[in-house]
Short mmCIF file of C-alpha atoms in Angstrom, two decimals:
data_model
loop_
_atom_site.label_atom_id
_atom_site.label_comp_id
_atom_site.label_asym_id
_atom_site.label_seq_id
_atom_site.Cartn_x
_atom_site.Cartn_y
_atom_site.Cartn_z
CA MET A 1 -16.97 21.31 -0.71
CA ALA A 2 -18.00 20.41 2.85
CA GLU A 3 -15.21 19.31 5.11
CA VAL A 4 -15.64 15.98 6.82
CA ASP A 5 -13.72 14.79 9.87
CA PRO A 6 -12.89 11.20 8.92
CA HIS A 7 -12.18 10.26 12.55
CA ALA A 8 -15.79 11.06 13.46
CA LEU A 9 -17.19 8.51 11.00
CA SER A 10 -18.76 5.36 12.38
CA GLU A 11 -16.80 2.20 11.62
CA GLU A 12 -19.49 1.11 9.20
CA ASP A 13 -19.47 4.45 7.35
CA PHE A 14 -15.67 4.47 7.27
CA HIS A 15 -15.51 1.05 5.63
CA ALA A 16 -18.26 1.87 3.15
CA GLU A 17 -16.46 5.10 2.23
CA VAL A 18 -12.93 3.78 1.73
CA HIS A 19 -14.03 0.67 -0.16
CA SER A 20 -16.15 2.65 -2.62
CA PHE A 21 -15.37 3.34 -6.26
CA GLN A 22 -16.20 7.01 -5.61
CA PHE A 23 -13.46 7.26 -2.96
CA TRP A 24 -11.00 5.64 -5.37
CA LEU A 25 -11.91 8.08 -8.17
CA GLU A 26 -11.41 11.16 -5.99
CA ALA A 27 -8.20 9.76 -4.47
CA VAL A 28 -6.41 8.91 -7.72
CA GLU A 29 -7.50 12.19 -9.31
CA GLY A 30 -5.30 13.90 -6.69
CA TYR A 31 -2.04 12.33 -7.80
CA LEU A 32 -2.64 11.12 -11.34
CA GLY A 33 -4.40 14.20 -12.70
CA GLY A 34 -2.12 15.91 -15.24
CA THR A 35 0.22 12.95 -15.64
CA ASP A 36 0.90 11.07 -18.85
CA PHE A 37 1.45 7.32 -18.35
CA GLY A 38 2.09 8.11 -14.66
CA PHE A 39 4.68 10.90 -14.97
CA ASP A 40 4.91 14.63 -15.56
CA PRO A 41 4.86 15.03 -19.37
CA ASN A 42 7.19 18.06 -19.11
CA LEU A 43 10.07 15.83 -17.96
CA THR A 44 12.68 14.66 -20.43
CA ASP A 45 14.79 11.56 -20.15
CA GLU A 46 18.36 11.58 -18.93
CA GLU A 47 21.34 9.72 -20.41
CA PHE A 48 21.92 6.23 -19.07
CA SER A 49 25.12 4.22 -19.26
CA GLU A 50 24.74 0.79 -20.90
CA SER A 51 24.87 -1.05 -17.58
CA GLU A 52 22.45 1.39 -15.86
CA LEU A 53 19.99 0.91 -18.71
CA ASN A 54 20.40 -2.86 -18.58
CA TYR A 55 19.68 -3.00 -14.83
CA LEU A 56 16.73 -0.64 -15.13
CA VAL A 57 15.16 -2.69 -17.94
CA THR A 58 15.56 -5.93 -15.95
CA THR A 59 14.01 -4.33 -12.88
CA LEU A 60 11.07 -2.90 -14.85
CA CYS A 61 10.52 -6.31 -16.50
CA ASN A 62 10.24 -7.87 -13.05
CA TYR A 63 7.84 -5.16 -11.89
CA CYS A 64 5.73 -6.17 -14.89
CA VAL A 65 5.79 -9.82 -13.75
CA ALA A 66 4.57 -8.77 -10.30
CA GLU A 67 1.87 -6.52 -11.78
CA GLN A 68 0.70 -9.25 -14.16
CA ALA A 69 0.38 -11.56 -11.17
CA ALA A 70 -1.62 -8.98 -9.22
CA LEU A 71 -3.85 -8.17 -12.22
CA GLN A 72 -4.71 -11.80 -12.86
CA ALA A 73 -5.17 -12.60 -9.18
CA SER A 74 -7.24 -9.57 -8.18
CA SER A 75 -9.59 -9.95 -11.17
CA GLY A 76 -10.03 -13.66 -10.38
CA MET A 77 -10.74 -12.97 -6.72
CA ILE A 78 -13.78 -10.77 -7.45
CA SER A 79 -15.86 -13.87 -8.18
CA PHE A 80 -15.33 -15.28 -4.69
CA ALA A 81 -15.00 -12.09 -2.62
CA PRO A 82 -16.73 -12.65 0.73
CA ALA A 83 -18.74 -9.38 0.66
CA PRO A 84 -20.02 -6.90 -1.94
CA ASP A 85 -17.79 -4.07 -0.66
CA ALA A 86 -14.74 -6.34 -0.96
CA ALA A 87 -15.71 -7.08 -4.58
CA ILE A 88 -16.12 -3.35 -5.33
CA PHE A 89 -12.75 -2.61 -3.74
CA LEU A 90 -11.11 -5.38 -5.77
CA SER A 91 -12.57 -3.89 -8.95
CA THR A 92 -10.66 -0.66 -8.18
CA GLN A 93 -7.54 -2.74 -7.56
CA VAL A 94 -7.94 -4.44 -10.95
CA VAL A 95 -7.96 -0.99 -12.60
CA ASP A 96 -4.86 0.01 -10.60
CA GLU A 97 -2.96 -3.16 -11.53
CA GLY A 98 -3.84 -2.78 -15.23
CA ARG A 99 -2.57 0.81 -15.10
CA HIS A 100 0.66 -0.26 -13.38
CA LEU A 101 1.37 -2.85 -16.03
CA GLU A 102 0.64 -0.32 -18.77
CA VAL A 103 2.91 2.42 -17.35
CA PHE A 104 5.82 0.01 -16.81
CA VAL A 105 5.47 -1.38 -20.33
CA HIS A 106 5.28 2.18 -21.68
CA ARG A 107 8.46 3.04 -19.75
CA LEU A 108 10.23 0.03 -21.28
CA LYS A 109 9.25 1.29 -24.75
CA MET A 110 10.57 4.76 -23.87
CA LEU A 111 13.87 3.11 -22.94
CA GLY A 112 14.12 1.59 -26.41
CA ILE A 113 12.67 -1.89 -25.82
CA GLU A 114 10.81 -2.70 -29.03
CA ASP A 115 8.99 -5.79 -27.77
CA PRO A 116 8.50 -5.38 -24.01
CA TRP A 117 6.45 -8.58 -23.63
CA GLN A 118 9.24 -10.70 -25.08
CA GLU A 119 11.77 -8.87 -22.90
CA ILE A 120 9.66 -9.48 -19.78
CA THR A 121 9.63 -13.21 -20.51
CA ALA A 122 13.39 -13.25 -21.11
CA ARG A 123 14.35 -11.32 -17.98
CA SER A 124 11.85 -12.71 -15.44
CA ASN A 125 13.17 -13.50 -11.99
CA GLN A 126 12.64 -17.24 -11.30
CA SER A 127 11.67 -16.73 -7.65
CA LEU A 128 9.04 -14.20 -8.67
CA LEU A 129 7.62 -16.55 -11.32
CA LYS A 130 7.31 -19.34 -8.73
CA PHE A 131 5.62 -16.89 -6.38
CA LYS A 132 3.18 -15.88 -9.15
CA ASP A 133 2.32 -19.52 -9.92
CA ARG A 134 1.61 -20.23 -6.26
CA LEU A 135 -0.61 -17.14 -5.96
CA LEU A 136 -2.64 -18.11 -9.02
CA GLU A 137 -3.08 -21.64 -7.63
CA PHE A 138 -4.73 -20.18 -4.53
CA VAL A 139 -7.00 -18.06 -6.75
CA ASP A 140 -7.93 -21.11 -8.87
CA GLN A 141 -8.82 -22.94 -5.65
CA ARG A 142 -11.03 -19.94 -4.63
CA ASP A 143 -9.14 -19.87 -1.34
CA TRP A 144 -9.86 -16.29 -0.13
CA GLU A 145 -7.66 -16.27 2.98
CA ALA A 146 -4.60 -17.66 1.19
CA ALA A 147 -5.11 -15.48 -1.91
CA ILE A 148 -5.63 -12.24 0.03
CA PHE A 149 -2.65 -13.07 2.24
CA VAL A 150 -0.28 -13.87 -0.62
CA GLN A 151 -1.42 -11.06 -2.89
CA ASN A 152 -2.55 -8.14 -0.74
CA VAL A 153 -0.26 -8.71 2.21
CA ILE A 154 2.94 -10.36 0.96
CA LEU A 155 3.11 -9.20 -2.68
CA GLU A 156 1.76 -5.69 -2.04
CA ALA A 157 4.00 -5.10 0.99
CA MET A 158 6.98 -6.25 -1.08
CA GLU A 159 6.05 -3.96 -3.98
CA PHE A 160 5.38 -1.00 -1.69
CA THR A 161 8.79 -1.41 -0.05
CA VAL A 162 10.71 -1.84 -3.29
CA PHE A 163 8.90 0.89 -5.25
CA GLN A 164 9.44 3.45 -2.49
CA ALA A 165 13.13 2.62 -2.18
CA HIS A 166 13.63 2.64 -5.94
CA ALA A 167 11.70 5.93 -6.38
CA ALA A 168 14.17 7.61 -4.03
CA THR A 169 17.16 6.81 -6.27
CA ALA A 170 15.64 6.49 -9.76
CA ASP A 171 15.77 8.92 -12.68
CA PRO A 172 12.95 11.54 -12.52
CA ILE A 173 10.58 9.81 -14.97
CA THR A 174 10.88 6.34 -13.40
CA SER A 175 10.67 7.95 -9.96
CA GLY A 176 7.43 9.76 -10.84
CA ILE A 177 5.87 6.55 -12.14
CA LEU A 178 6.93 4.58 -9.06
CA THR A 179 5.69 7.22 -6.64
CA GLY A 180 2.20 7.09 -8.16
CA VAL A 181 2.18 3.31 -8.17
CA ALA A 182 3.29 3.15 -4.50
CA LYS A 183 0.36 5.43 -3.57
CA ASP A 184 -2.01 2.86 -5.09
CA GLU A 185 -0.21 0.07 -3.24
CA ARG A 186 -1.01 1.71 0.11
CA ARG A 187 -4.69 0.95 -0.48
CA HIS A 188 -4.11 -2.62 -1.65
CA MET A 189 -1.78 -3.42 1.22
CA GLY A 190 -4.06 -1.85 3.83
CA PHE A 191 -7.11 -3.67 2.46
CA GLY A 192 -5.27 -7.00 2.68
CA GLU A 193 -3.91 -6.51 6.17
CA ASN A 194 -7.24 -5.32 7.56
CA ASP A 195 -9.35 -7.98 5.86
CA LEU A 196 -7.02 -10.73 6.98
CA GLY A 197 -6.66 -9.28 10.48
CA ARG A 198 -10.44 -9.42 10.91
CA LYS A 199 -10.61 -12.97 9.54
CA LEU A 200 -7.86 -14.16 11.89
CA LYS A 201 -9.74 -12.70 14.84
CA GLN A 202 -12.86 -14.65 13.88
CA ALA A 203 -11.06 -17.86 12.90
CA PRO A 204 -7.71 -18.12 14.72
CA HIS A 205 -7.11 -21.65 13.36
CA THR A 206 -6.51 -20.09 9.91
CA ARG A 207 -3.23 -18.77 11.31
CA THR A 208 -1.57 -22.21 11.33
CA ARG A 209 -2.27 -22.74 7.63
CA LEU A 210 -1.14 -19.23 6.69
CA ASN A 211 2.00 -19.67 8.78
CA ARG A 212 2.89 -22.65 6.58
CA ILE A 213 2.34 -20.48 3.48
CA THR A 214 4.57 -17.74 4.95
CA ALA A 215 7.33 -20.30 5.58
CA GLU A 216 6.97 -21.58 2.01
CA LEU A 217 6.94 -18.17 0.31
CA ASN A 218 9.31 -16.14 2.48
CA PRO A 219 12.45 -17.52 0.80
CA LEU A 220 11.01 -16.56 -2.61
CA VAL A 221 10.13 -13.06 -1.40
CA LEU A 222 13.49 -12.47 0.25
CA SER A 223 15.36 -13.82 -2.76
CA THR A 224 13.37 -11.47 -5.04
CA PHE A 225 14.15 -8.57 -2.69
CA SER A 226 17.87 -9.25 -2.75
CA GLU A 227 18.03 -9.73 -6.54
CA ILE A 228 16.22 -6.45 -7.14
CA ALA A 229 18.40 -4.69 -4.56
CA GLU A 230 21.47 -5.99 -6.37
CA GLU A 231 20.18 -4.78 -9.75
CA LEU A 232 19.40 -1.35 -8.33
CA LYS A 233 22.60 -1.24 -6.29
CA ILE A 234 20.58 -0.52 -3.17
CA ASP A 235 21.66 -1.80 0.21
CA THR A 236 19.00 -4.18 1.57
CA GLU A 237 19.05 -2.08 4.76
CA ASP A 238 17.91 0.87 2.64
CA LEU A 239 15.02 -1.19 1.33
CA GLY A 240 13.65 -1.14 4.86
CA ILE A 241 12.65 -4.79 4.67
CA SER A 242 12.60 -5.16 8.44
CA SER A 243 10.48 -2.06 8.98
CA ASN A 244 7.97 -2.66 6.20
CA TYR A 245 7.45 -6.16 4.88
CA LEU A 246 8.47 -8.03 8.02
CA ALA A 247 6.63 -5.56 10.26
CA THR A 248 3.39 -6.30 8.38
CA ILE A 249 3.86 -10.04 8.76
CA GLU A 250 4.66 -9.57 12.44
CA ARG A 251 1.62 -7.33 13.12
CA LEU A 252 -0.62 -10.11 11.85
CA GLY A 253 1.12 -12.51 14.23
CA PHE A 254 3.02 -14.65 11.74
CA SER A 255 6.49 -15.96 12.38
CA THR A 256 9.19 -14.93 9.92
CA MET B 1 -11.51 3.18 22.94
CA ASN B 2 -12.57 6.85 22.90
CA ASP B 3 -15.12 7.06 20.14
CA PRO B 4 -16.01 10.68 19.28
CA LEU B 5 -19.48 9.55 18.21
CA ILE B 6 -20.29 7.89 21.53
CA ASP B 7 -18.49 10.12 23.99
CA SER B 8 -18.09 13.57 22.49
CA ASP B 9 -17.51 15.29 25.87
CA ARG B 10 -14.58 13.06 26.69
CA PHE B 11 -13.23 13.66 23.21
CA THR B 12 -13.46 17.46 23.29
CA ALA B 13 -13.04 18.57 26.92
CA ASP B 14 -9.66 20.04 27.93
CA ARG B 15 -8.13 19.40 24.58
CA GLN B 16 -6.19 21.79 22.46
CA LYS B 17 -7.90 22.60 19.18
CA TYR B 18 -5.91 22.66 15.96
CA GLU B 19 -6.76 24.54 12.81
CA LEU B 20 -5.74 22.05 10.16
CA THR B 21 -4.53 23.23 6.80
CA ASP B 22 -3.87 21.34 3.59
CA THR B 23 -0.23 20.20 3.47
CA GLY B 24 -0.35 18.94 -0.12
CA PHE B 25 -1.19 15.36 0.75
CA ASN B 26 -3.09 14.18 -2.33
CA GLU B 27 -3.89 10.51 -1.80
CA VAL B 28 -7.43 10.88 -0.45
CA PRO B 29 -10.46 12.89 -1.67
CA LYS B 30 -10.12 16.67 -1.17
CA LYS B 31 -12.55 16.83 1.74
CA TYR B 32 -10.26 14.62 3.84
CA ARG B 33 -6.82 15.83 2.75
CA LYS B 34 -5.98 18.11 5.66
CA PHE B 35 -6.35 15.20 8.08
CA TYR B 36 -3.25 13.52 6.67
CA ARG B 37 0.28 14.50 5.77
CA LYS B 38 3.37 12.89 4.33
CA TRP B 39 5.83 11.54 6.88
CA LYS B 40 9.30 13.01 6.37
CA GLY B 41 11.11 10.04 7.90
CA LYS B 42 13.12 9.68 11.10
CA GLY B 43 13.45 13.03 12.80
CA ASP B 44 10.00 14.21 11.71
CA GLU B 45 8.52 15.37 15.03
CA LEU B 46 4.84 14.68 15.48
CA ALA B 47 2.56 17.26 17.12
CA ASP B 48 0.09 16.44 19.92
CA ASN B 49 -2.64 15.97 17.31
CA GLU B 50 -0.63 13.59 15.10
CA VAL B 51 0.23 9.88 15.03
CA LEU B 52 2.05 7.78 12.45
CA CYS B 53 0.15 4.97 10.73
CA PRO B 54 2.33 1.85 11.18
CA VAL B 55 0.78 0.19 8.11
CA CYS B 56 1.46 2.79 5.41
CA LEU B 57 3.67 5.38 7.18
CA VAL B 58 1.38 8.38 6.63
CA VAL B 59 0.89 10.93 9.44
CA ILE B 60 -2.72 10.98 10.69
CA ARG B 61 -3.92 14.36 12.00
CA SER B 62 -6.79 15.30 14.27
CA ALA B 63 -8.48 18.66 14.88
CA ARG B 64 -7.82 18.16 18.61
CA SER B 65 -4.88 16.90 20.61
CA LEU B 66 -4.88 13.12 20.82
CA ARG B 67 -4.88 10.95 23.92
CA PRO B 68 -4.35 7.25 24.56
CA GLY B 69 -7.52 5.35 23.74
CA ASP B 70 -8.67 7.65 20.93
CA ARG B 71 -9.83 6.06 17.73
CA VAL B 72 -8.47 7.40 14.45
CA TYR B 73 -8.69 6.22 10.87
CA CYS B 74 -6.01 6.07 8.22
CA MET B 75 -7.89 6.57 4.96
CA PRO B 76 -4.93 6.07 2.59
CA CYS B 77 -4.61 2.44 3.75
CA MET B 78 -8.14 1.97 5.18
CA THR B 79 -6.99 1.14 8.69
CA ARG B 80 -8.72 1.67 12.03
CA LEU B 81 -6.29 2.52 14.82
CA THR B 82 -6.20 3.25 18.53
CA VAL B 83 -3.86 5.81 20.01
CA ALA B 84 -1.57 4.41 22.72
CA GLU B 85 1.35 5.71 24.74
CA GLU B 86 4.74 4.08 24.37
CA ASP B 87 7.90 5.42 26.01
CA GLY B 88 6.16 8.75 26.59
CA MET B 89 5.16 9.09 22.95
CA LEU B 90 1.81 8.70 21.24
CA VAL B 91 1.70 5.79 18.81
CA ALA B 92 -1.09 4.24 16.75
CA ARG B 93 -1.97 0.56 17.05
CA VAL B 94 -3.95 -1.28 14.39
CA VAL B 95 -7.40 -2.53 15.40
CA TYR B 96 -8.65 -5.27 13.09
#
């Protein structure tokens, strides 16, 4: 295998490389190879108290809501992606989101939930459902800037932050699943921030409209953050909201 | 921006070379893995050939010491960055 210095690639070659399906295949092979539904199959489950189990199930149900939103949105966005490489990248994201939903549902079954889909409906966080509806409206309107902003910047940054914080305190099986999912989220989040950053440079007037969307959705995002933090008994400081989610919004020049 | 493709002399002259080894970072294809490593959080000291990606918090590594103005790429999150100096430390700034 020939070594390649990535920093010596031209910008064009770099973008072509990281947006390719081939890059995705070789990247996920590194951390998903040998896993079974996203975790080491040699691990065995630990004992949970009734309340621990209850909180974990609620949290996993809400992860499923977020992943369903991302799966529906990213697949819908392929049809109006502004460039072929963006469409190819989104196709890898669709595969990732489908896998995330599958591994979380599988985890719910492992925890004794007989009908995970019914449980997801029953335990859904209302703020997250409103957020999902708004995202899918932007996709229906084929509004690329709003959809990429809400999904790949806001939703992905929120998921990345929460999954990383949860992985640090979760039982080994849930932690393994979350760690793998967070690695996928790095790509989705980075794609969104970079695509939107370039668009904002070319069309600065878009910022005003997206600022209104940030103001509308921020309360939903922050309320979801705090509800999940409460369920997981994690201090919101530990979630690193200011250093992750808000830092992303700030880098793109939006007010929070 | 110091682009190694355009100005290779500026990029290589008077710079310390680093022999990079694989640190177990597994989120990019094998051929690129040694150019990245996991960040261990606050207190993780970065070497002269390393900067932290502000987008995804992965440490980006170069085969030579880095200087302000250098261009680097973060493959795990697909970001182009420029190295800058802030309070005497090298940091990476996103270039859209």
